[in-house]
Amino acid sequence: MEWCDQWMAGYGTRRPSTVRQAAVHLAHIRAAFGDRTLASIRPSDVRRWTASLEAAGAADSYVYALHRRPSQLMADAVHDGLLVRSPCSGRTSPPAGRARPFVAMTEQVCALHDAAAEHLRPAVLLGAFAGLRTAEVVGLRVVDVDLEAGLVTPVQQAGAMPLESAMSGESIPIPVELVDQLAAAMRRFPGHTVVTDGMRGPSSTWGIERAVRAARRKGVGLPEDFRFHDLRHCYASLLIASGLDVKTVQHRLRHGGHHDAEHLRTPVARPGRGHPDRRRIGAPRALGHRRSSALRAD
């Protein structure tokens, strides 16, 4: 559809990862509807399209996400006066799929860690015990980790792109077991970034997600649609278990927006450093004993 190209031209101001995702969705739409005009597409056509995706084995959550894209396209076409009404609606929308979040147990996280490629194991730990997002893990530089203070401070995302929000740049206290693991990993796989490709270069978001999928298939007890971002739910669970209130947990997860200062506790680990609630999560005992050959100091 010609409208796809026009719409994409205006959508290109978003973040590169968002634009790439939209491009993938548009490829599906073009494959399904070809050169048909907007006005020729009926709600029944949209329902048949989503049904064919489900029949091909696509996950419910992915079909739901794909359906949202033509909904967006058609709504913008209505706004531009190209259509009277959109063929996409709640009646054409497929089920959203499994409700998130899935909270992995620490034993499952450790199993995922052990099943991952050696140079990518720090990524699993940073997701589960520091709450970093995939792009933040890829962008985390060695200089962003203060091993002495036990702090990780994201400065950029993958590809040196800016963080999602100012809140995303808050320093994160990490348990001493994770400090030891990161120090050993950075000696074993040196590079500019904490997580490397194993050859001194930075890793990539798709590389980490692919590694999680591959490790997941090795029988670590995680659901088929488990993704790296789900490790943040494990981190949140550990924070709550350590006794932090919900507002402080939200702050430690570095969600964008304002936070209520009265919920930020007095620093504990190193008083006077100015970081709100410096208490660290209780890392599982198993993490302290995970000294695989890949993570030992040379």
PDB file of C-alpha atoms in Angstrom:
ATOM      1  CA  MET A   1       0.000   0.000   0.000  1.00  0.00           C
ATOM      2  CA  GLU A   2       1.345   3.411  -0.967  1.00  0.00           C
ATOM      3  CA  TRP A   3       0.032   4.826   2.308  1.00  0.00           C
ATOM      4  CA  CYS A   4       2.538   2.641   4.171  1.00  0.00           C
ATOM      5  CA  ASP A   5       5.448   4.548   2.612  1.00  0.00           C
ATOM      6  CA  GLN A   6       3.908   7.922   3.384  1.00  0.00           C
ATOM      7  CA  TRP A   7       3.123   6.903   6.936  1.00  0.00           C
ATOM      8  CA  MET A   8       6.624   5.527   7.496  1.00  0.00           C
ATOM      9  CA  ALA A   9       8.191   8.774   6.285  1.00  0.00           C
ATOM     10  CA  GLY A  10       6.460  10.620   9.087  1.00  0.00           C
ATOM     11  CA  TYR A  11       7.200   7.883  11.603  1.00  0.00           C
ATOM     12  CA  GLY A  12      10.945   7.976  11.014  1.00  0.00           C
ATOM     13  CA  THR A  13      11.593  10.525  13.759  1.00  0.00           C
ATOM     14  CA  ARG A  14      11.197   7.850  16.450  1.00  0.00           C
ATOM     15  CA  ARG A  15      14.036   5.906  17.995  1.00  0.00           C
ATOM     16  CA  PRO A  16      15.844   3.618  15.517  1.00  0.00           C
ATOM     17  CA  SER A  17      14.705   0.443  17.319  1.00  0.00           C
ATOM     18  CA  THR A  18      11.075   1.646  17.199  1.00  0.00           C
ATOM     19  CA  VAL A  19      11.360   2.438  13.494  1.00  0.00           C
ATOM     20  CA  ARG A  20      12.915  -0.971  12.779  1.00  0.00           C
ATOM     21  CA  GLN A  21      10.051  -2.701  14.557  1.00  0.00           C
ATOM     22  CA  ALA A  22       7.525  -0.705  12.539  1.00  0.00           C
ATOM     23  CA  ALA A  23       9.328  -1.654   9.328  1.00  0.00           C
ATOM     24  CA  VAL A  24       9.010  -5.351  10.213  1.00  0.00           C
ATOM     25  CA  HIS A  25       5.295  -4.926  10.876  1.00  0.00           C
ATOM     26  CA  LEU A  26       4.782  -3.055   7.614  1.00  0.00           C
ATOM     27  CA  ALA A  27       6.475  -5.884   5.713  1.00  0.00           C
ATOM     28  CA  HIS A  28       3.803  -8.240   7.083  1.00  0.00           C
ATOM     29  CA  ILE A  29       1.053  -5.799   6.104  1.00  0.00           C
ATOM     30  CA  ARG A  30       2.374  -5.396   2.568  1.00  0.00           C
ATOM     31  CA  ALA A  31       2.685  -9.151   2.169  1.00  0.00           C
ATOM     32  CA  ALA A  32      -0.922  -9.602   3.229  1.00  0.00           C
ATOM     33  CA  PHE A  33      -2.626  -6.714   1.401  1.00  0.00           C
ATOM     34  CA  GLY A  34      -0.279  -5.983  -1.484  1.00  0.00           C
ATOM     35  CA  ASP A  35      -1.315  -2.993  -3.620  1.00  0.00           C
ATOM     36  CA  ARG A  36      -4.886  -2.819  -2.402  1.00  0.00           C
ATOM     37  CA  THR A  37      -6.274   0.612  -1.687  1.00  0.00           C
ATOM     38  CA  LEU A  38      -7.109   1.588   1.882  1.00  0.00           C
ATOM     39  CA  ALA A  39     -10.822   1.852   1.101  1.00  0.00           C
ATOM     40  CA  SER A  40     -10.930  -1.698  -0.275  1.00  0.00           C
ATOM     41  CA  ILE A  41      -9.854  -3.312   3.019  1.00  0.00           C
ATOM     42  CA  ARG A  42     -12.778  -4.554   5.110  1.00  0.00           C
ATOM     43  CA  PRO A  43     -12.924  -5.717   8.736  1.00  0.00           C
ATOM     44  CA  SER A  44     -13.404  -9.268   7.488  1.00  0.00           C
ATOM     45  CA  ASP A  45     -10.097  -8.970   5.579  1.00  0.00           C
ATOM     46  CA  VAL A  46      -8.316  -7.951   8.771  1.00  0.00           C
ATOM     47  CA  ARG A  47      -9.841 -10.858  10.692  1.00  0.00           C
ATOM     48  CA  ARG A  48      -8.784 -13.334   7.988  1.00  0.00           C
ATOM     49  CA  TRP A  49      -5.255 -11.915   8.107  1.00  0.00           C
ATOM     50  CA  THR A  50      -4.867 -12.332  11.866  1.00  0.00           C
ATOM     51  CA  ALA A  51      -6.429 -15.796  11.665  1.00  0.00           C
ATOM     52  CA  SER A  52      -3.859 -16.817   9.057  1.00  0.00           C
ATOM     53  CA  LEU A  53      -1.036 -15.588  11.299  1.00  0.00           C
ATOM     54  CA  GLU A  54      -2.385 -17.635  14.201  1.00  0.00           C
ATOM     55  CA  ALA A  55      -2.759 -20.687  11.960  1.00  0.00           C
ATOM     56  CA  ALA A  56       0.882 -20.282  10.900  1.00  0.00           C
ATOM     57  CA  GLY A  57       1.908 -20.629  14.547  1.00  0.00           C
ATOM     58  CA  ALA A  58       2.576 -16.993  15.491  1.00  0.00           C
ATOM     59  CA  ALA A  59       2.254 -16.296  19.227  1.00  0.00           C
ATOM     60  CA  ASP A  60      -0.922 -14.559  20.374  1.00  0.00           C
ATOM     61  CA  SER A  61       1.069 -11.634  21.735  1.00  0.00           C
ATOM     62  CA  TYR A  62       2.848 -11.160  18.389  1.00  0.00           C
ATOM     63  CA  VAL A  63      -0.380 -11.328  16.372  1.00  0.00           C
ATOM     64  CA  TYR A  64      -1.869  -8.789  18.755  1.00  0.00           C
ATOM     65  CA  ALA A  65       1.131  -6.476  18.240  1.00  0.00           C
ATOM     66  CA  LEU A  66       0.891  -6.866  14.456  1.00  0.00           C
ATOM     67  CA  HIS A  67      -2.803  -5.987  14.506  1.00  0.00           C
ATOM     68  CA  ARG A  68      -2.038  -2.769  16.381  1.00  0.00           C
ATOM     69  CA  ARG A  69       0.093  -1.545  13.471  1.00  0.00           C
ATOM     70  CA  PRO A  70      -2.648  -1.467  10.785  1.00  0.00           C
ATOM     71  CA  SER A  71      -4.919  -0.018  13.470  1.00  0.00           C
ATOM     72  CA  GLN A  72      -2.408   2.804  13.788  1.00  0.00           C
ATOM     73  CA  LEU A  73      -2.068   3.144  10.009  1.00  0.00           C
ATOM     74  CA  MET A  74      -5.810   3.265   9.432  1.00  0.00           C
ATOM     75  CA  ALA A  75      -6.459   5.681  12.295  1.00  0.00           C
ATOM     76  CA  ASP A  76      -3.908   8.087  10.834  1.00  0.00           C
ATOM     77  CA  ALA A  77      -5.479   7.684   7.394  1.00  0.00           C
ATOM     78  CA  VAL A  78      -8.860   8.645   8.890  1.00  0.00           C
ATOM     79  CA  HIS A  79      -7.222  11.655  10.526  1.00  0.00           C
ATOM     80  CA  ASP A  80      -5.770  12.682   7.141  1.00  0.00           C
ATOM     81  CA  GLY A  81      -9.181  12.363   5.484  1.00  0.00           C
ATOM     82  CA  LEU A  82      -8.189   9.387   3.346  1.00  0.00           C
ATOM     83  CA  LEU A  83     -10.738   7.094   4.996  1.00  0.00           C
ATOM     84  CA  VAL A  84     -14.140   7.640   6.517  1.00  0.00           C
ATOM     85  CA  ARG A  85     -13.575   4.969   9.150  1.00  0.00           C
ATOM     86  CA  SER A  86     -10.979   2.330   9.995  1.00  0.00           C
ATOM     87  CA  PRO A  87     -11.563  -1.367   9.265  1.00  0.00           C
ATOM     88  CA  CYS A  88      -9.619  -2.149  12.459  1.00  0.00           C
ATOM     89  CA  SER A  89     -11.372  -2.133  15.806  1.00  0.00           C
ATOM     90  CA  GLY A  90     -11.831  -4.139  18.953  1.00  0.00           C
ATOM     91  CA  ARG A  91     -13.956  -6.555  16.950  1.00  0.00           C
ATOM     92  CA  THR A  92     -11.030  -7.383  14.646  1.00  0.00           C
ATOM     93  CA  SER A  93      -8.431  -7.451  17.414  1.00  0.00           C
ATOM     94  CA  PRO A  94      -7.049 -10.873  18.380  1.00  0.00           C
ATOM     95  CA  PRO A  95      -6.414 -11.891  22.024  1.00  0.00           C
ATOM     96  CA  ALA A  96      -3.494 -10.138  23.679  1.00  0.00           C
ATOM     97  CA  GLY A  97      -1.875 -13.395  24.787  1.00  0.00           C
ATOM     98  CA  ARG A  98      -0.417 -14.352  28.152  1.00  0.00           C
ATOM     99  CA  ALA A  99      -0.554 -11.626  30.726  1.00  0.00           C
ATOM    100  CA  ARG A 100       2.860 -10.535  31.892  1.00  0.00           C
ATOM    101  CA  PRO A 101       4.889 -10.470  34.038  1.00  0.00           C
ATOM    102  CA  PHE A 102       6.512 -13.850  34.481  1.00  0.00           C
ATOM    103  CA  VAL A 103       8.760 -13.862  37.545  1.00  0.00           C
ATOM    104  CA  ALA A 104      11.604 -16.352  37.217  1.00  0.00           C
ATOM    105  CA  MET A 105      12.864 -18.043  40.367  1.00  0.00           C
ATOM    106  CA  THR A 106      16.512 -17.456  41.230  1.00  0.00           C
ATOM    107  CA  GLU A 107      17.260 -21.114  40.445  1.00  0.00           C
ATOM    108  CA  GLN A 108      15.868 -20.593  36.940  1.00  0.00           C
ATOM    109  CA  VAL A 109      17.929 -17.440  36.490  1.00  0.00           C
ATOM    110  CA  CYS A 110      21.073 -19.275  37.548  1.00  0.00           C
ATOM    111  CA  ALA A 111      20.248 -22.121  35.162  1.00  0.00           C
ATOM    112  CA  LEU A 112      19.727 -19.597  32.344  1.00  0.00           C
ATOM    113  CA  HIS A 113      23.080 -18.017  33.248  1.00  0.00           C
ATOM    114  CA  ASP A 114      24.883 -21.363  33.098  1.00  0.00           C
ATOM    115  CA  ALA A 115      23.234 -22.291  29.780  1.00  0.00           C
ATOM    116  CA  ALA A 116      24.200 -19.013  28.079  1.00  0.00           C
ATOM    117  CA  ALA A 117      27.414 -18.458  26.120  1.00  0.00           C
ATOM    118  CA  GLU A 118      30.212 -17.558  28.534  1.00  0.00           C
ATOM    119  CA  HIS A 119      30.766 -14.021  27.286  1.00  0.00           C
ATOM    120  CA  LEU A 120      27.028 -13.250  27.565  1.00  0.00           C
ATOM    121  CA  ARG A 121      26.518 -14.543  31.097  1.00  0.00           C
ATOM    122  CA  PRO A 122      27.073 -11.080  32.660  1.00  0.00           C
ATOM    123  CA  ALA A 123      24.050  -9.873  30.684  1.00  0.00           C
ATOM    124  CA  VAL A 124      21.790 -12.348  32.509  1.00  0.00           C
ATOM    125  CA  LEU A 125      23.149 -11.199  35.862  1.00  0.00           C
ATOM    126  CA  LEU A 126      22.737  -7.516  35.037  1.00  0.00           C
ATOM    127  CA  GLY A 127      19.138  -8.098  34.008  1.00  0.00           C
ATOM    128  CA  ALA A 128      18.168 -10.177  37.033  1.00  0.00           C
ATOM    129  CA  PHE A 129      20.190  -8.510  39.798  1.00  0.00           C
ATOM    130  CA  ALA A 130      20.484  -4.914  38.567  1.00  0.00           C
ATOM    131  CA  GLY A 131      17.304  -4.584  36.486  1.00  0.00           C
ATOM    132  CA  LEU A 132      19.001  -3.353  33.325  1.00  0.00           C
ATOM    133  CA  ARG A 133      17.068  -3.386  30.058  1.00  0.00           C
ATOM    134  CA  THR A 134      18.521  -5.190  27.049  1.00  0.00           C
ATOM    135  CA  ALA A 135      19.739  -2.040  25.292  1.00  0.00           C
ATOM    136  CA  GLU A 136      21.191  -0.729  28.562  1.00  0.00           C
ATOM    137  CA  VAL A 137      23.159  -3.939  29.048  1.00  0.00           C
ATOM    138  CA  VAL A 138      24.605  -3.641  25.544  1.00  0.00           C
ATOM    139  CA  GLY A 139      25.494   0.020  26.080  1.00  0.00           C
ATOM    140  CA  LEU A 140      26.993  -0.408  29.571  1.00  0.00           C
ATOM    141  CA  ARG A 141      30.658   0.547  29.479  1.00  0.00           C
ATOM    142  CA  VAL A 142      33.392  -0.638  31.816  1.00  0.00           C
ATOM    143  CA  VAL A 143      33.763   2.942  33.102  1.00  0.00           C
ATOM    144  CA  ASP A 144      30.068   2.932  34.084  1.00  0.00           C
ATOM    145  CA  VAL A 145      30.698   0.260  36.731  1.00  0.00           C
ATOM    146  CA  ASP A 146      32.182   1.334  40.073  1.00  0.00           C
ATOM    147  CA  LEU A 147      33.380  -1.959  41.500  1.00  0.00           C
ATOM    148  CA  GLU A 148      34.652  -0.412  44.735  1.00  0.00           C
ATOM    149  CA  ALA A 149      31.348   1.315  45.515  1.00  0.00           C
ATOM    150  CA  GLY A 150      29.249  -1.506  44.079  1.00  0.00           C
ATOM    151  CA  LEU A 151      27.341   0.781  41.698  1.00  0.00           C
ATOM    152  CA  VAL A 152      26.247   0.470  38.080  1.00  0.00           C
ATOM    153  CA  THR A 153      25.342   3.740  36.338  1.00  0.00           C
ATOM    154  CA  PRO A 154      23.871   3.424  32.820  1.00  0.00           C
ATOM    155  CA  VAL A 155      24.829   6.330  30.573  1.00  0.00           C
ATOM    156  CA  GLN A 156      23.756   5.141  27.149  1.00  0.00           C
ATOM    157  CA  GLN A 157      21.894   2.430  25.294  1.00  0.00           C
ATOM    158  CA  ALA A 158      23.139   0.195  22.506  1.00  0.00           C
ATOM    159  CA  GLY A 159      24.811   2.087  19.689  1.00  0.00           C
ATOM    160  CA  ALA A 160      25.578   5.033  22.011  1.00  0.00           C
ATOM    161  CA  MET A 161      21.919   6.046  21.855  1.00  0.00           C
ATOM    162  CA  PRO A 162      20.524   8.154  24.723  1.00  0.00           C
ATOM    163  CA  LEU A 163      18.675   6.498  27.573  1.00  0.00           C
ATOM    164  CA  GLU A 164      14.879   6.340  27.572  1.00  0.00           C
ATOM    165  CA  SER A 165      14.633   8.998  30.286  1.00  0.00           C
ATOM    166  CA  ALA A 166      16.718  10.922  32.808  1.00  0.00           C
ATOM    167  CA  MET A 167      15.527   8.451  35.438  1.00  0.00           C
ATOM    168  CA  SER A 168      17.170   5.617  33.492  1.00  0.00           C
ATOM    169  CA  GLY A 169      20.576   7.085  34.372  1.00  0.00           C
ATOM    170  CA  GLU A 170      20.166   6.583  38.128  1.00  0.00           C
ATOM    171  CA  SER A 171      22.949   4.610  39.816  1.00  0.00           C
ATOM    172  CA  ILE A 172      22.036   1.070  40.845  1.00  0.00           C
ATOM    173  CA  PRO A 173      23.521  -0.582  43.953  1.00  0.00           C
ATOM    174  CA  ILE A 174      24.479  -4.175  43.221  1.00  0.00           C
ATOM    175  CA  PRO A 175      25.235  -7.082  45.577  1.00  0.00           C
ATOM    176  CA  VAL A 176      28.843  -7.964  46.296  1.00  0.00           C
ATOM    177  CA  GLU A 177      28.397 -11.338  44.575  1.00  0.00           C
ATOM    178  CA  LEU A 178      27.533  -9.536  41.345  1.00  0.00           C
ATOM    179  CA  VAL A 179      30.508  -7.189  41.782  1.00  0.00           C
ATOM    180  CA  ASP A 180      32.792 -10.222  41.936  1.00  0.00           C
ATOM    181  CA  GLN A 181      31.180 -11.833  38.901  1.00  0.00           C
ATOM    182  CA  LEU A 182      31.401  -8.662  36.799  1.00  0.00           C
ATOM    183  CA  ALA A 183      35.030  -8.076  37.766  1.00  0.00           C
ATOM    184  CA  ALA A 184      35.948 -11.620  36.751  1.00  0.00           C
ATOM    185  CA  ALA A 185      33.981 -11.371  33.495  1.00  0.00           C
ATOM    186  CA  MET A 186      35.637  -8.111  32.504  1.00  0.00           C
ATOM    187  CA  ARG A 187      39.058  -9.701  33.048  1.00  0.00           C
ATOM    188  CA  ARG A 188      38.078 -12.812  31.117  1.00  0.00           C
ATOM    189  CA  PHE A 189      36.481 -10.929  28.205  1.00  0.00           C
ATOM    190  CA  PRO A 190      38.083  -7.465  28.097  1.00  0.00           C
ATOM    191  CA  GLY A 191      36.573  -4.722  25.980  1.00  0.00           C
ATOM    192  CA  HIS A 192      35.114  -1.224  26.032  1.00  0.00           C
ATOM    193  CA  THR A 193      31.767  -2.574  27.232  1.00  0.00           C
ATOM    194  CA  VAL A 194      30.962  -4.869  30.139  1.00  0.00           C
ATOM    195  CA  VAL A 195      29.176  -7.393  27.915  1.00  0.00           C
ATOM    196  CA  THR A 196      31.135  -8.175  24.776  1.00  0.00           C
ATOM    197  CA  ASP A 197      30.777 -10.316  21.690  1.00  0.00           C
ATOM    198  CA  GLY A 198      33.641 -12.461  22.963  1.00  0.00           C
ATOM    199  CA  MET A 199      36.103 -10.712  20.642  1.00  0.00           C
ATOM    200  CA  ARG A 200      36.541  -7.376  22.484  1.00  0.00           C
ATOM    201  CA  GLY A 201      33.650  -5.772  20.626  1.00  0.00           C
ATOM    202  CA  PRO A 202      30.259  -4.822  22.073  1.00  0.00           C
ATOM    203  CA  SER A 203      27.383  -7.272  22.040  1.00  0.00           C
ATOM    204  CA  SER A 204      24.005  -6.449  20.481  1.00  0.00           C
ATOM    205  CA  THR A 205      20.385  -6.529  21.607  1.00  0.00           C
ATOM    206  CA  TRP A 206      19.472  -9.195  19.069  1.00  0.00           C
ATOM    207  CA  GLY A 207      22.522 -11.217  20.103  1.00  0.00           C
ATOM    208  CA  ILE A 208      21.425 -11.226  23.748  1.00  0.00           C
ATOM    209  CA  GLU A 209      17.804 -12.039  22.920  1.00  0.00           C
ATOM    210  CA  ARG A 210      18.940 -14.847  20.629  1.00  0.00           C
ATOM    211  CA  ALA A 211      21.192 -16.183  23.384  1.00  0.00           C
ATOM    212  CA  VAL A 212      18.282 -16.173  25.848  1.00  0.00           C
ATOM    213  CA  ARG A 213      16.120 -18.105  23.390  1.00  0.00           C
ATOM    214  CA  ALA A 214      18.901 -20.629  22.775  1.00  0.00           C
ATOM    215  CA  ALA A 215      19.570 -21.072  26.501  1.00  0.00           C
ATOM    216  CA  ARG A 216      15.854 -21.357  27.218  1.00  0.00           C
ATOM    217  CA  ARG A 217      15.591 -24.328  24.858  1.00  0.00           C
ATOM    218  CA  LYS A 218      18.128 -26.236  26.964  1.00  0.00           C
ATOM    219  CA  GLY A 219      15.472 -27.055  29.534  1.00  0.00           C
ATOM    220  CA  VAL A 220      16.020 -24.408  32.192  1.00  0.00           C
ATOM    221  CA  GLY A 221      12.344 -24.395  33.143  1.00  0.00           C
ATOM    222  CA  LEU A 222      11.300 -21.092  31.576  1.00  0.00           C
ATOM    223  CA  PRO A 223       8.200 -20.565  29.365  1.00  0.00           C
ATOM    224  CA  GLU A 224       8.573 -20.486  25.600  1.00  0.00           C
ATOM    225  CA  ASP A 225       7.887 -16.761  25.348  1.00  0.00           C
ATOM    226  CA  PHE A 226      10.335 -15.809  28.116  1.00  0.00           C
ATOM    227  CA  ARG A 227      12.438 -12.850  27.037  1.00  0.00           C
ATOM    228  CA  PHE A 228      15.376 -10.953  28.498  1.00  0.00           C
ATOM    229  CA  HIS A 229      13.155  -8.116  29.733  1.00  0.00           C
ATOM    230  CA  ASP A 230      11.393 -10.585  32.051  1.00  0.00           C
ATOM    231  CA  LEU A 231      14.562 -10.672  34.153  1.00  0.00           C
ATOM    232  CA  ARG A 232      13.601  -7.210  35.416  1.00  0.00           C
ATOM    233  CA  HIS A 233      10.570  -8.804  37.071  1.00  0.00           C
ATOM    234  CA  CYS A 234      12.918 -11.084  38.981  1.00  0.00           C
ATOM    235  CA  TYR A 235      14.870  -8.015  40.101  1.00  0.00           C
ATOM    236  CA  ALA A 236      11.687  -6.265  41.255  1.00  0.00           C
ATOM    237  CA  SER A 237      10.665  -9.378  43.182  1.00  0.00           C
ATOM    238  CA  LEU A 238      14.038  -9.472  44.965  1.00  0.00           C
ATOM    239  CA  LEU A 239      13.750  -5.781  45.856  1.00  0.00           C
ATOM    240  CA  ILE A 240      10.334  -6.330  47.411  1.00  0.00           C
ATOM    241  CA  ALA A 241      11.626  -9.385  49.267  1.00  0.00           C
ATOM    242  CA  SER A 242      14.433  -7.245  50.712  1.00  0.00           C
ATOM    243  CA  GLY A 243      11.809  -5.032  52.378  1.00  0.00           C
ATOM    244  CA  LEU A 244      11.625  -2.023  50.070  1.00  0.00           C
ATOM    245  CA  ASP A 245       8.263  -0.310  49.616  1.00  0.00           C
ATOM    246  CA  VAL A 246       6.578  -0.101  46.225  1.00  0.00           C
ATOM    247  CA  LYS A 247       7.548   3.520  45.537  1.00  0.00           C
ATOM    248  CA  THR A 248      11.204   2.801  46.221  1.00  0.00           C
ATOM    249  CA  VAL A 249      11.084  -0.298  44.044  1.00  0.00           C
ATOM    250  CA  GLN A 250       9.678   1.813  41.211  1.00  0.00           C
ATOM    251  CA  HIS A 251      12.546   4.233  41.700  1.00  0.00           C
ATOM    252  CA  ARG A 252      15.119   1.463  41.662  1.00  0.00           C
ATOM    253  CA  LEU A 253      13.571   0.104  38.468  1.00  0.00           C
ATOM    254  CA  ARG A 254      14.189   3.600  37.049  1.00  0.00           C
ATOM    255  CA  HIS A 255      10.768   4.114  35.553  1.00  0.00           C
ATOM    256  CA  GLY A 256      10.395   7.509  33.888  1.00  0.00           C
ATOM    257  CA  GLY A 257       8.443  10.281  35.573  1.00  0.00           C
ATOM    258  CA  HIS A 258       8.582  12.007  38.923  1.00  0.00           C
ATOM    259  CA  HIS A 259       9.089  10.133  42.135  1.00  0.00           C
ATOM    260  CA  ASP A 260       7.937  11.021  45.612  1.00  0.00           C
ATOM    261  CA  ALA A 261      10.986  11.969  47.685  1.00  0.00           C
ATOM    262  CA  GLU A 262       9.397  10.907  50.957  1.00  0.00           C
ATOM    263  CA  HIS A 263       9.610   7.292  49.827  1.00  0.00           C
ATOM    264  CA  LEU A 264      13.380   7.428  49.272  1.00  0.00           C
ATOM    265  CA  ARG A 265      15.077   5.942  52.295  1.00  0.00           C
ATOM    266  CA  THR A 266      18.278   6.997  54.037  1.00  0.00           C
ATOM    267  CA  PRO A 267      21.416   5.526  52.429  1.00  0.00           C
ATOM    268  CA  VAL A 268      22.718   2.460  54.241  1.00  0.00           C
ATOM    269  CA  ALA A 269      25.669   0.985  52.390  1.00  0.00           C
ATOM    270  CA  ARG A 270      27.872   4.087  52.155  1.00  0.00           C
ATOM    271  CA  PRO A 271      26.259   7.012  54.018  1.00  0.00           C
ATOM    272  CA  GLY A 272      26.800  10.435  52.588  1.00  0.00           C
ATOM    273  CA  ARG A 273      27.170   9.383  48.969  1.00  0.00           C
ATOM    274  CA  GLY A 274      23.722  10.830  48.211  1.00  0.00           C
ATOM    275  CA  HIS A 275      22.172   7.802  46.556  1.00  0.00           C
ATOM    276  CA  PRO A 276      18.584   7.055  47.636  1.00  0.00           C
ATOM    277  CA  ASP A 277      18.224   3.765  49.441  1.00  0.00           C
ATOM    278  CA  ARG A 278      21.602   2.221  48.744  1.00  0.00           C
ATOM    279  CA  ARG A 279      20.563  -1.117  50.263  1.00  0.00           C
ATOM    280  CA  ARG A 280      21.379  -3.990  47.978  1.00  0.00           C
ATOM    281  CA  ILE A 281      19.183  -6.925  47.173  1.00  0.00           C
ATOM    282  CA  GLY A 282      20.008 -10.201  48.829  1.00  0.00           C
ATOM    283  CA  ALA A 283      21.662 -12.076  45.988  1.00  0.00           C
ATOM    284  CA  PRO A 284      20.904 -15.787  45.998  1.00  0.00           C
ATOM    285  CA  ARG A 285      23.559 -17.918  47.649  1.00  0.00           C
ATOM    286  CA  ALA A 286      23.927 -19.842  44.411  1.00  0.00           C
ATOM    287  CA  LEU A 287      25.221 -16.706  42.675  1.00  0.00           C
ATOM    288  CA  GLY A 288      28.114 -16.452  45.064  1.00  0.00           C
ATOM    289  CA  HIS A 289      29.182 -20.015  44.238  1.00  0.00           C
ATOM    290  CA  ARG A 290      28.903 -19.689  40.460  1.00  0.00           C
ATOM    291  CA  ARG A 291      32.564 -19.613  39.597  1.00  0.00           C
ATOM    292  CA  SER A 292      32.573 -21.231  36.201  1.00  0.00           C
ATOM    293  CA  SER A 293      35.882 -21.288  34.359  1.00  0.00           C
ATOM    294  CA  ALA A 294      34.641 -18.489  32.113  1.00  0.00           C
ATOM    295  CA  LEU A 295      34.151 -16.129  35.037  1.00  0.00           C
ATOM    296  CA  ARG A 296      37.267 -16.918  37.043  1.00  0.00           C
ATOM    297  CA  ALA A 297      40.058 -14.403  37.159  1.00  0.00           C
ATOM    298  CA  ASP A 298      42.910 -15.345  34.887  1.00  0.00           C
TER     299      ASP A 298
END
